[in-house]
Short mmCIF file of C-alpha atoms and ligand atoms in Angstrom, two decimals:
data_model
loop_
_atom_site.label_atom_id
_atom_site.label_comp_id
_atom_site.label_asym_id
_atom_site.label_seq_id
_atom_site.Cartn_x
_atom_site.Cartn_y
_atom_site.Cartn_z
CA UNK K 239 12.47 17.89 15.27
CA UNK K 240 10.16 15.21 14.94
CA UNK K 241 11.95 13.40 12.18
CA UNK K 242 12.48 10.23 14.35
CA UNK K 243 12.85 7.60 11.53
CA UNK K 244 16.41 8.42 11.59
CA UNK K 245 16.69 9.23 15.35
CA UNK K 246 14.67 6.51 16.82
CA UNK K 247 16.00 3.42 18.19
CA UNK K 248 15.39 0.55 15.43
CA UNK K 249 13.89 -1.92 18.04
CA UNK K 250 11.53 0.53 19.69
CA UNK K 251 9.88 1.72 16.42
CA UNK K 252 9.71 -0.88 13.85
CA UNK K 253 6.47 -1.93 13.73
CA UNK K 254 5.57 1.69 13.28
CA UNK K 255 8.56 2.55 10.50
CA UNK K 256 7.40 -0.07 8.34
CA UNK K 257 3.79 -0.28 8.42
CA UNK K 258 1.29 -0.20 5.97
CA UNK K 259 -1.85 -0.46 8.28
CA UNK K 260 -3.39 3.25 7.74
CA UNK K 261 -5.63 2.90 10.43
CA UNK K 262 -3.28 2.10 12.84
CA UNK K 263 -0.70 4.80 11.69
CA UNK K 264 -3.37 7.46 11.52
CA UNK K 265 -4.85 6.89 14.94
CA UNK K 266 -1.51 7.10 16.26
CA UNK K 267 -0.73 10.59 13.98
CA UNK K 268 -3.75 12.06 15.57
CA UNK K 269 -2.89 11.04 18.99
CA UNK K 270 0.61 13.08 18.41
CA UNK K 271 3.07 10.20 17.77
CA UNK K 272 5.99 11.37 15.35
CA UNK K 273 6.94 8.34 14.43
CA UNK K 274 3.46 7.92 12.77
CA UNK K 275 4.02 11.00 11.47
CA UNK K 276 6.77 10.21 9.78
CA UNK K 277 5.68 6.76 8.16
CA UNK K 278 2.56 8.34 6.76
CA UNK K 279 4.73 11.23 5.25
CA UNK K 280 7.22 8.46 3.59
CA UNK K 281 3.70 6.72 2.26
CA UNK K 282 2.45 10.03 0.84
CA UNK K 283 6.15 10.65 -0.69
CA UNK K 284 7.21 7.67 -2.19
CA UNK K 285 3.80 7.52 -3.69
CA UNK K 286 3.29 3.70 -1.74
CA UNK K 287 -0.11 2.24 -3.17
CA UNK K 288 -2.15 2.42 0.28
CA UNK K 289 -1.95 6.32 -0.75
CA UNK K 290 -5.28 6.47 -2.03
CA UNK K 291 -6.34 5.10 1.51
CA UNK K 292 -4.42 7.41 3.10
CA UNK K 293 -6.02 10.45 1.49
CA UNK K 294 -9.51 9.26 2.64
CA UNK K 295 -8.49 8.65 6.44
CA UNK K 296 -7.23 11.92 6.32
CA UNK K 297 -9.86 14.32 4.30
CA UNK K 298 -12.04 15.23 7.11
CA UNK K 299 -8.91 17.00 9.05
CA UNK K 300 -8.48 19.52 5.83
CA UNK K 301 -8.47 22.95 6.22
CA UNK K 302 -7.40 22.69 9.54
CA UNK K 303 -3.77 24.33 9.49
CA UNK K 304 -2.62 27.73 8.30
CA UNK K 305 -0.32 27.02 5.55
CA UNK K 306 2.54 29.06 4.69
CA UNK K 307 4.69 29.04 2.24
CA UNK K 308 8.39 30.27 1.83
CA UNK K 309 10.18 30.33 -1.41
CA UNK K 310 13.26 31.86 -2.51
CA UNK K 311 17.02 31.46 -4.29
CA UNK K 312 19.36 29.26 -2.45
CA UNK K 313 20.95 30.63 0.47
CA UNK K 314 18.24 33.58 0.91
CA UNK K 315 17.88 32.49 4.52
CA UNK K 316 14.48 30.28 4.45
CA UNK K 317 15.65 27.54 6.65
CA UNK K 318 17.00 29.91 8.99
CA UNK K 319 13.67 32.39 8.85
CA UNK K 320 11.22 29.17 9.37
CA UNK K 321 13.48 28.19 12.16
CA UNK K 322 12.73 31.80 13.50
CA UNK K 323 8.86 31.76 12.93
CA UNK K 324 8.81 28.16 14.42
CA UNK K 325 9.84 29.92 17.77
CA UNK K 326 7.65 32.49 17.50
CA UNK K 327 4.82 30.37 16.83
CA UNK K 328 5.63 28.08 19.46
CA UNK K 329 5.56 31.01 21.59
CA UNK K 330 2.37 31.97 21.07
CA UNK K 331 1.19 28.06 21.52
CA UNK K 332 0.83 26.80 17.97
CA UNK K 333 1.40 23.04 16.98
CA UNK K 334 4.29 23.62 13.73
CA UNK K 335 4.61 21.16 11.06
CA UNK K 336 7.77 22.33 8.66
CA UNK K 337 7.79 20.49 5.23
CA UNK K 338 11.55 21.30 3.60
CA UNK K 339 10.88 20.59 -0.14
CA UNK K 340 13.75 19.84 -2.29
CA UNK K 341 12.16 20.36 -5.81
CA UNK K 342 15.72 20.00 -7.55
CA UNK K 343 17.51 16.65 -6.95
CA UNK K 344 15.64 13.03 -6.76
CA UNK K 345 17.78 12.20 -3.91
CA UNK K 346 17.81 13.70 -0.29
CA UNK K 347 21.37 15.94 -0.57
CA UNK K 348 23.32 18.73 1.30
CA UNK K 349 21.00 21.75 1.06
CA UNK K 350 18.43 19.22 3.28
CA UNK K 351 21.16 18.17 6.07
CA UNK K 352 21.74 22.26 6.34
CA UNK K 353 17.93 22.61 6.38
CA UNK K 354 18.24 20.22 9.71
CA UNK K 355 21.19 21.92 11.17
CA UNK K 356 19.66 25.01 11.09
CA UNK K 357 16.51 24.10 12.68
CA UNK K 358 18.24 21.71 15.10
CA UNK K 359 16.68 24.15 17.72
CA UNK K 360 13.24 22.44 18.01
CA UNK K 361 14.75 19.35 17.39
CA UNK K 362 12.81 17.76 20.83
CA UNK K 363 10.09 20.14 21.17
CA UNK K 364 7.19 17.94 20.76
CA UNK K 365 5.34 20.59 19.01
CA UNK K 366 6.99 20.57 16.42
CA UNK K 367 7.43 18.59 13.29
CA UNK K 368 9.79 18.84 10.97
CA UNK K 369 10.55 16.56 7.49
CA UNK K 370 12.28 17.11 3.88
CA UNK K 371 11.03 15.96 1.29
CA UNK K 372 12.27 15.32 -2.60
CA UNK K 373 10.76 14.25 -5.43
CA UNK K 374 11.47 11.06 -5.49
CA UNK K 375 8.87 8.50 -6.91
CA UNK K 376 5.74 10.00 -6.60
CA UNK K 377 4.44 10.24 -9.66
CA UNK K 378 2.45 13.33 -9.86
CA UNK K 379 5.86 14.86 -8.49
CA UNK K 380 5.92 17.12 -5.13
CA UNK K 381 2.97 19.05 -6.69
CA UNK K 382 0.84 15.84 -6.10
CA UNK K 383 2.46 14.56 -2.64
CA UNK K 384 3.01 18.00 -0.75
CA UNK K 385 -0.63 18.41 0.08
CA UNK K 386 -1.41 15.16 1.33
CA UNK K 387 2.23 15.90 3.61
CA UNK K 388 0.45 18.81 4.56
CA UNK K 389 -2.97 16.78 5.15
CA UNK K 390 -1.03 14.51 7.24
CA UNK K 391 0.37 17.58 9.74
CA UNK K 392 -3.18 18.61 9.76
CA UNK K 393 -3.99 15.47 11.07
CA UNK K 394 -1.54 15.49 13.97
CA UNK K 395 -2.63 18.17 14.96
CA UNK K 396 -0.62 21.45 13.70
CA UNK K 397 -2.13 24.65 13.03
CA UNK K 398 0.16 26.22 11.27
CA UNK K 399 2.61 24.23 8.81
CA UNK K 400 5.26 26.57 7.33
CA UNK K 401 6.55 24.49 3.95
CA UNK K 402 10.10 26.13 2.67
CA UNK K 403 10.55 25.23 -1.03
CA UNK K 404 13.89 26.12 -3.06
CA UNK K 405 12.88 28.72 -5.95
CA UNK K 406 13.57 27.19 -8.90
CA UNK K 407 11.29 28.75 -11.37
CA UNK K 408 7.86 26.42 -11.65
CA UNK K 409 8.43 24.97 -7.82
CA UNK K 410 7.84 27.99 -6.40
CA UNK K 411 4.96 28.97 -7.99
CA UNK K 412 3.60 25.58 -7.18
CA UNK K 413 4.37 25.92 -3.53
CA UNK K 414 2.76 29.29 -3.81
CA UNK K 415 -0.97 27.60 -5.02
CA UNK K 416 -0.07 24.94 -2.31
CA UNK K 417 -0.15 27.90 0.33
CA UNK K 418 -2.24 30.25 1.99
CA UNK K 419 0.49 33.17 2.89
CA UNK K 420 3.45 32.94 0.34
CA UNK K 421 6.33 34.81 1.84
CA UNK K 422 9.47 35.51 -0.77
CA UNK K 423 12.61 35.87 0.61
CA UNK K 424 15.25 38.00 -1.26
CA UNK K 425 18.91 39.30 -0.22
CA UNK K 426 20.40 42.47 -0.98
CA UNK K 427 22.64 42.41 -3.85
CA UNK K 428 21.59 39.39 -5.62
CA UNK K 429 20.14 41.01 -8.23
CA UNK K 430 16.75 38.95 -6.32
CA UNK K 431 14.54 42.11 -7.17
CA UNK K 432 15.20 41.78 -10.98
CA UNK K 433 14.89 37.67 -10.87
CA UNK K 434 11.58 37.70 -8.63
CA UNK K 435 9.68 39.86 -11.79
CA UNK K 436 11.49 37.51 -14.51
CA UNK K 437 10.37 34.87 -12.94
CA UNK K 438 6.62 36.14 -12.24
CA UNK K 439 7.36 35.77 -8.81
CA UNK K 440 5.92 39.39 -8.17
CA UNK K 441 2.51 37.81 -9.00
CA UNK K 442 2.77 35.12 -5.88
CA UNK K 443 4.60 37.12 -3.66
CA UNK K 444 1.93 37.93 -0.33
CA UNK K 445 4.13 39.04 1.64
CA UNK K 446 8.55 39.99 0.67
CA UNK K 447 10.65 39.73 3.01
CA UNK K 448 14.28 41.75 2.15
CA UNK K 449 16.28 38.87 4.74
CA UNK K 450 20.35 39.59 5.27
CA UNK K 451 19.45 43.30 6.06
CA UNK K 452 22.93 43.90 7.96
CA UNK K 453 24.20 43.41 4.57
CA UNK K 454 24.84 46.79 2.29
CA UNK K 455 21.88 47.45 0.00
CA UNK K 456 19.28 46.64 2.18
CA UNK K 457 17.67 49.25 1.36
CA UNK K 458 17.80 49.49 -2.41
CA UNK K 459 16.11 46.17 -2.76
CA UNK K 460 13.42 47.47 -0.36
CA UNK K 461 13.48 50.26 -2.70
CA UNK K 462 13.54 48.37 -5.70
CA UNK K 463 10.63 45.98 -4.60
CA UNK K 464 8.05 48.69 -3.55
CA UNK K 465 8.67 50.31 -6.93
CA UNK K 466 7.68 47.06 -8.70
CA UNK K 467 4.89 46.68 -6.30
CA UNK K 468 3.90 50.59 -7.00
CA UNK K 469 3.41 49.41 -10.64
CA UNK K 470 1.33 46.66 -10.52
CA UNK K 471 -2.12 47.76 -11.21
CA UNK K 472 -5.14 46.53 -7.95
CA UNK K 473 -8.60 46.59 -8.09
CA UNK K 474 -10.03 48.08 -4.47
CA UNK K 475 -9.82 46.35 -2.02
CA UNK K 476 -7.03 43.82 -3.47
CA UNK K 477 -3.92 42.55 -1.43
CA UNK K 478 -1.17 44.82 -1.79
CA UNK K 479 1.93 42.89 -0.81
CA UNK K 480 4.02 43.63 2.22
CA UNK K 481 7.83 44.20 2.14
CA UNK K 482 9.33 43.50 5.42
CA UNK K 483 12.85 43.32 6.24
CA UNK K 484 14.93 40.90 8.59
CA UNK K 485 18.33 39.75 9.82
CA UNK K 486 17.15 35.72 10.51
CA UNK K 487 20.63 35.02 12.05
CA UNK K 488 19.81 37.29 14.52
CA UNK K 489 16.54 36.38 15.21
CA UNK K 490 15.71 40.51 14.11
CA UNK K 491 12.32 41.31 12.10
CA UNK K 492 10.50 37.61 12.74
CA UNK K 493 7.80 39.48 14.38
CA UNK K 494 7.20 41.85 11.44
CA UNK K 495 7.10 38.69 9.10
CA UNK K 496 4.60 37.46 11.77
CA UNK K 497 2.52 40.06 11.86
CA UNK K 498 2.70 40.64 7.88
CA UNK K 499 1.58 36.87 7.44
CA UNK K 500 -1.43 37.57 10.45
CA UNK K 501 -2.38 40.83 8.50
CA UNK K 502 -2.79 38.53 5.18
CA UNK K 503 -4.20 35.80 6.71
CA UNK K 504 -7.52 38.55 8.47
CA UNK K 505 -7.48 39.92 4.51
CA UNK K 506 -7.83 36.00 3.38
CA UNK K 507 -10.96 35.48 5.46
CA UNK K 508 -12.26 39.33 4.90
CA UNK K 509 -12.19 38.95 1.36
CA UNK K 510 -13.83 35.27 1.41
CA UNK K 511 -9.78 34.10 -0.29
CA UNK K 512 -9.00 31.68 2.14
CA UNK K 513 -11.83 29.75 0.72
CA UNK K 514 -11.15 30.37 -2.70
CA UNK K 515 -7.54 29.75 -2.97
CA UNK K 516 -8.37 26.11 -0.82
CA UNK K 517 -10.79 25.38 -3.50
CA UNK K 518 -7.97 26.46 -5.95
CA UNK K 519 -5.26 24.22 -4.29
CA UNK K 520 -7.98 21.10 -4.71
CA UNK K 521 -8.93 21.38 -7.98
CA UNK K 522 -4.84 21.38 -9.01
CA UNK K 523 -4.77 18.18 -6.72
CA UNK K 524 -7.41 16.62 -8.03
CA UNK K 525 -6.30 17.89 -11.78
CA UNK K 526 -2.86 16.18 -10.48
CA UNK K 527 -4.17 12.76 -9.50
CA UNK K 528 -6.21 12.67 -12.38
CA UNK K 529 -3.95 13.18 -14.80
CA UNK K 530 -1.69 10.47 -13.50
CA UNK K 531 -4.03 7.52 -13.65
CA UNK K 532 -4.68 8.95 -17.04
CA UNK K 533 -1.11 8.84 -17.78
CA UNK K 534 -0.93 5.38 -16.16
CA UNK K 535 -3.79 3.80 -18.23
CA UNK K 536 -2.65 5.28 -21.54
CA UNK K 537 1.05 3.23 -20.54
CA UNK K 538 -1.29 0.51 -19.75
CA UNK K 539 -2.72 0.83 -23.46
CA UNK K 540 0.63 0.59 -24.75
CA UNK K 541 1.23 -2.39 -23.36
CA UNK K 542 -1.78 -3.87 -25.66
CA UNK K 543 -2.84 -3.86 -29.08
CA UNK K 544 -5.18 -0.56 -28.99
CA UNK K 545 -1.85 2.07 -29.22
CA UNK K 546 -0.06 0.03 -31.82
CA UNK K 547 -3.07 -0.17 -34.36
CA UNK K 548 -3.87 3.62 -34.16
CA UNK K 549 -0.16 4.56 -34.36
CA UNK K 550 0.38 2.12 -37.64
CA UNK K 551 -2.63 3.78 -38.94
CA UNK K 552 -0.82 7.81 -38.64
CA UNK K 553 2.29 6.40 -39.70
CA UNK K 554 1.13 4.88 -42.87
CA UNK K 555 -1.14 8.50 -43.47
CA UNK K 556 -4.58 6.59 -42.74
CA UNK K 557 -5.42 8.56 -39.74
CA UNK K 558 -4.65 12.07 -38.22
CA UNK K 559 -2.68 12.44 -34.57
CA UNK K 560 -5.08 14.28 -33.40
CA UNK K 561 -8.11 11.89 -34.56
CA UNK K 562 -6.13 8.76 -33.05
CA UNK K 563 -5.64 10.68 -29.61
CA UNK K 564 -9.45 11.15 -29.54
CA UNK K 565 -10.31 7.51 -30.11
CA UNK K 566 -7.21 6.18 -27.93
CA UNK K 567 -9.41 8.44 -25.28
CA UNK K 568 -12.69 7.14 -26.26
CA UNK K 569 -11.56 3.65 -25.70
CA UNK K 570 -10.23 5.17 -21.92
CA UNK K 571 -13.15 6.10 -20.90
CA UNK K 572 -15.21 2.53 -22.27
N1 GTP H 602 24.44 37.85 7.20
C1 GTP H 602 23.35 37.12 7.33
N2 GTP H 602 23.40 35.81 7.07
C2 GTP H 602 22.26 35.10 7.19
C3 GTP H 602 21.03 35.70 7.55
N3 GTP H 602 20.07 34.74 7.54
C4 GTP H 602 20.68 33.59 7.21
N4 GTP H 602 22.00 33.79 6.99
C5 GTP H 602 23.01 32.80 6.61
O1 GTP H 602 22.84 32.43 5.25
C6 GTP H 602 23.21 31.07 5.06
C7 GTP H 602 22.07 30.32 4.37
O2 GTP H 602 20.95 30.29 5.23
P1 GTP H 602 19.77 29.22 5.07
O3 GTP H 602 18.76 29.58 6.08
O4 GTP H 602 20.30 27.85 5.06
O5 GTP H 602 19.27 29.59 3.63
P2 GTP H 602 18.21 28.76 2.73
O6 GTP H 602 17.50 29.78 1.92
O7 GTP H 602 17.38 27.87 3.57
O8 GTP H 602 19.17 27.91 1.84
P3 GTP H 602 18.80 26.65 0.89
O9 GTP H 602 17.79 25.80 1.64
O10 GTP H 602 20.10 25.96 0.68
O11 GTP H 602 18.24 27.23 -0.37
C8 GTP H 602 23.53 30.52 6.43
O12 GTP H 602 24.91 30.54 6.60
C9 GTP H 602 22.86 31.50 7.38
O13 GTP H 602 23.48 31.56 8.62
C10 GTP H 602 21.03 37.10 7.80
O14 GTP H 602 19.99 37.71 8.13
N5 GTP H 602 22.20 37.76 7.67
MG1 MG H 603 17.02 25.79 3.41
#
């Protein structure tokens, strides 16, 4: 785990944990150094304002990593799945990058220290890089600041970054634009299968992977996912998604989620997806940013007199909301 802004000797790395010099910190991120890494994740989460510079020094490394996401209700098994994958992929030679997104709370809180304990196993492998995230002051929220924490792990290097997001409804179908592969992990006897359609998680889903199978009902919620599956209606040639099954404490079924994810990623390029989903995933960015400098200038506008004059204007009946909103626009873009 290359998280080494908390594992790092304070002497040895401050000039590194504190810098704003993008250059410098980006150099170093390409030449492998996590604790380069790590500062240019904190700059992309806390939203710093050398962001915008960051973005640029690190656009011509998109594209470069396989990105894959894993969503699911708490507990599932996700941390203890990517921890699995993370070995497998390191077996077959792959640089990892791990994003743990914590879409729920503002600040860093238990479910992230078990995230760590449970993939304490790579914790020195230099291949491997590993860092929760929460929302916490970026503006455009962890829609806005995950891919640029995924542009950074490009950057360093990793081909594959697996990002494990907590489903909580909208998160995980924003992780899910976010990825290439979306796996969704359900347990037996949750009542998961019944949730994931409620939630239109059926529409995201890639790949499902039925986790806890040494637990009774494995093979109900199999059953119960392939007949929601059966149902949904696919043009020719469409993705059909996989169900796989696993016991992650035991290590069992990781190379069936492997080779489900490798069988998606071949029908991705086949199909000419990859492309179009990345093109997807940068118009929501771009939507994202844009939106918050709106956002940012209209505040700015309250500040002054423009806001104030158009709102007197609707209260007192002169004007329609919709009419002010236009002109409050207008004077934006002047
Ligand atoms: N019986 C059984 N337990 C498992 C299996 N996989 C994981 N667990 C256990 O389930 C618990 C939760 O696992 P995590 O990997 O932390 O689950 P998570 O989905 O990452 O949890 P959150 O990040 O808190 O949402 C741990 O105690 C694991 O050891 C499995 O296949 N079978
Ligand atoms: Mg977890």
């Amino acid at each position: 785990m290359s998280d080494v802004v908390e594992n790092a000797p304070a002497a040895a790395t401050g000039s590194v944990r504190r810098s704003r010099d993008v250059p410098m910190l980006v150099e170093r991120a390409r030449a492998g150094d996590p604790r380069a890494v790590a500062r240019l994740i904190t700059l992309v989460e806390s939203g710093d304002e050398v962001l915008p510079q960051v973005a640029a020094a690190l656009a011509p490394y998109a594209g470069q990593a396989q990105v894959v996401g894993l969503t699911g209700s708490p507990g599932v098994g996700k941390s203890t799945t990517t921890n699995e994958l993370v070995r497998a992929l390191r077996a077959r030679g792959h640089r990892v990058g791990v994003l743990a997104i914590d879409p729920s709370s503002p600040f860093t809180g238990g479910a992230i220290l078990g995230d760590r304990v449970r993939m304490q196993d790579h914790a020195t492998d230099p291949g491997v890089y590993i860092r929760s995230m929460s929302s916490r002051g970026h503006l455009g929220g962890l829609s806005a600041a995950t891919p640029q924490a995924v542009r950074v792990l490009e950057g360093a290097g990793c081909d594959v970054v697996l990002v494990e997001t907590v489903g909580v409804g909208q998160a995980e179908v924003e992780v899910a634009s976010l990825a290439d592969t979306t796996l969704v992990l359900l347990a037996p006897g949750m009542g998961d299968a019944i949730q994931a359609v409620k939630a239109g998680i059926l529409e995201i889903a890639d790949v499902f992977v039925v986790n806890k199978a040494d637990r009774d009902g494995a093979d109900a919620t199999v059953r119960d996912i392939q007949g929601m599956i059966a149902l949904g209606e696919r043009g020719p040639g469409e993705w059909r998604p996989q169900v796989v099954r696993s016991i992650a404490a035991r290590g069992e079924g990781i190379d069936d989620i492997a080779a489900a994810i490798d069988k998606h990623r071949g029908w991705l390029e086949q199909h000419d997806e990859l492309r179009r989903r990345r093109e997807a995933r940068a118009a929501a960015e771009v939507e994202a940013i844009a939106l918050g400098a709106l956002r940012a200038r209209i505040g700015s506008l309250r500040d002054g007199t423009e806001l104030a004059t158009l709102a007197a204007k609707v209260a007192e009946g002169a004007l329609d909301p919709y009419a002010a909103a236009d002109e409050l626009l207008a004077q934006l873009g002047g």
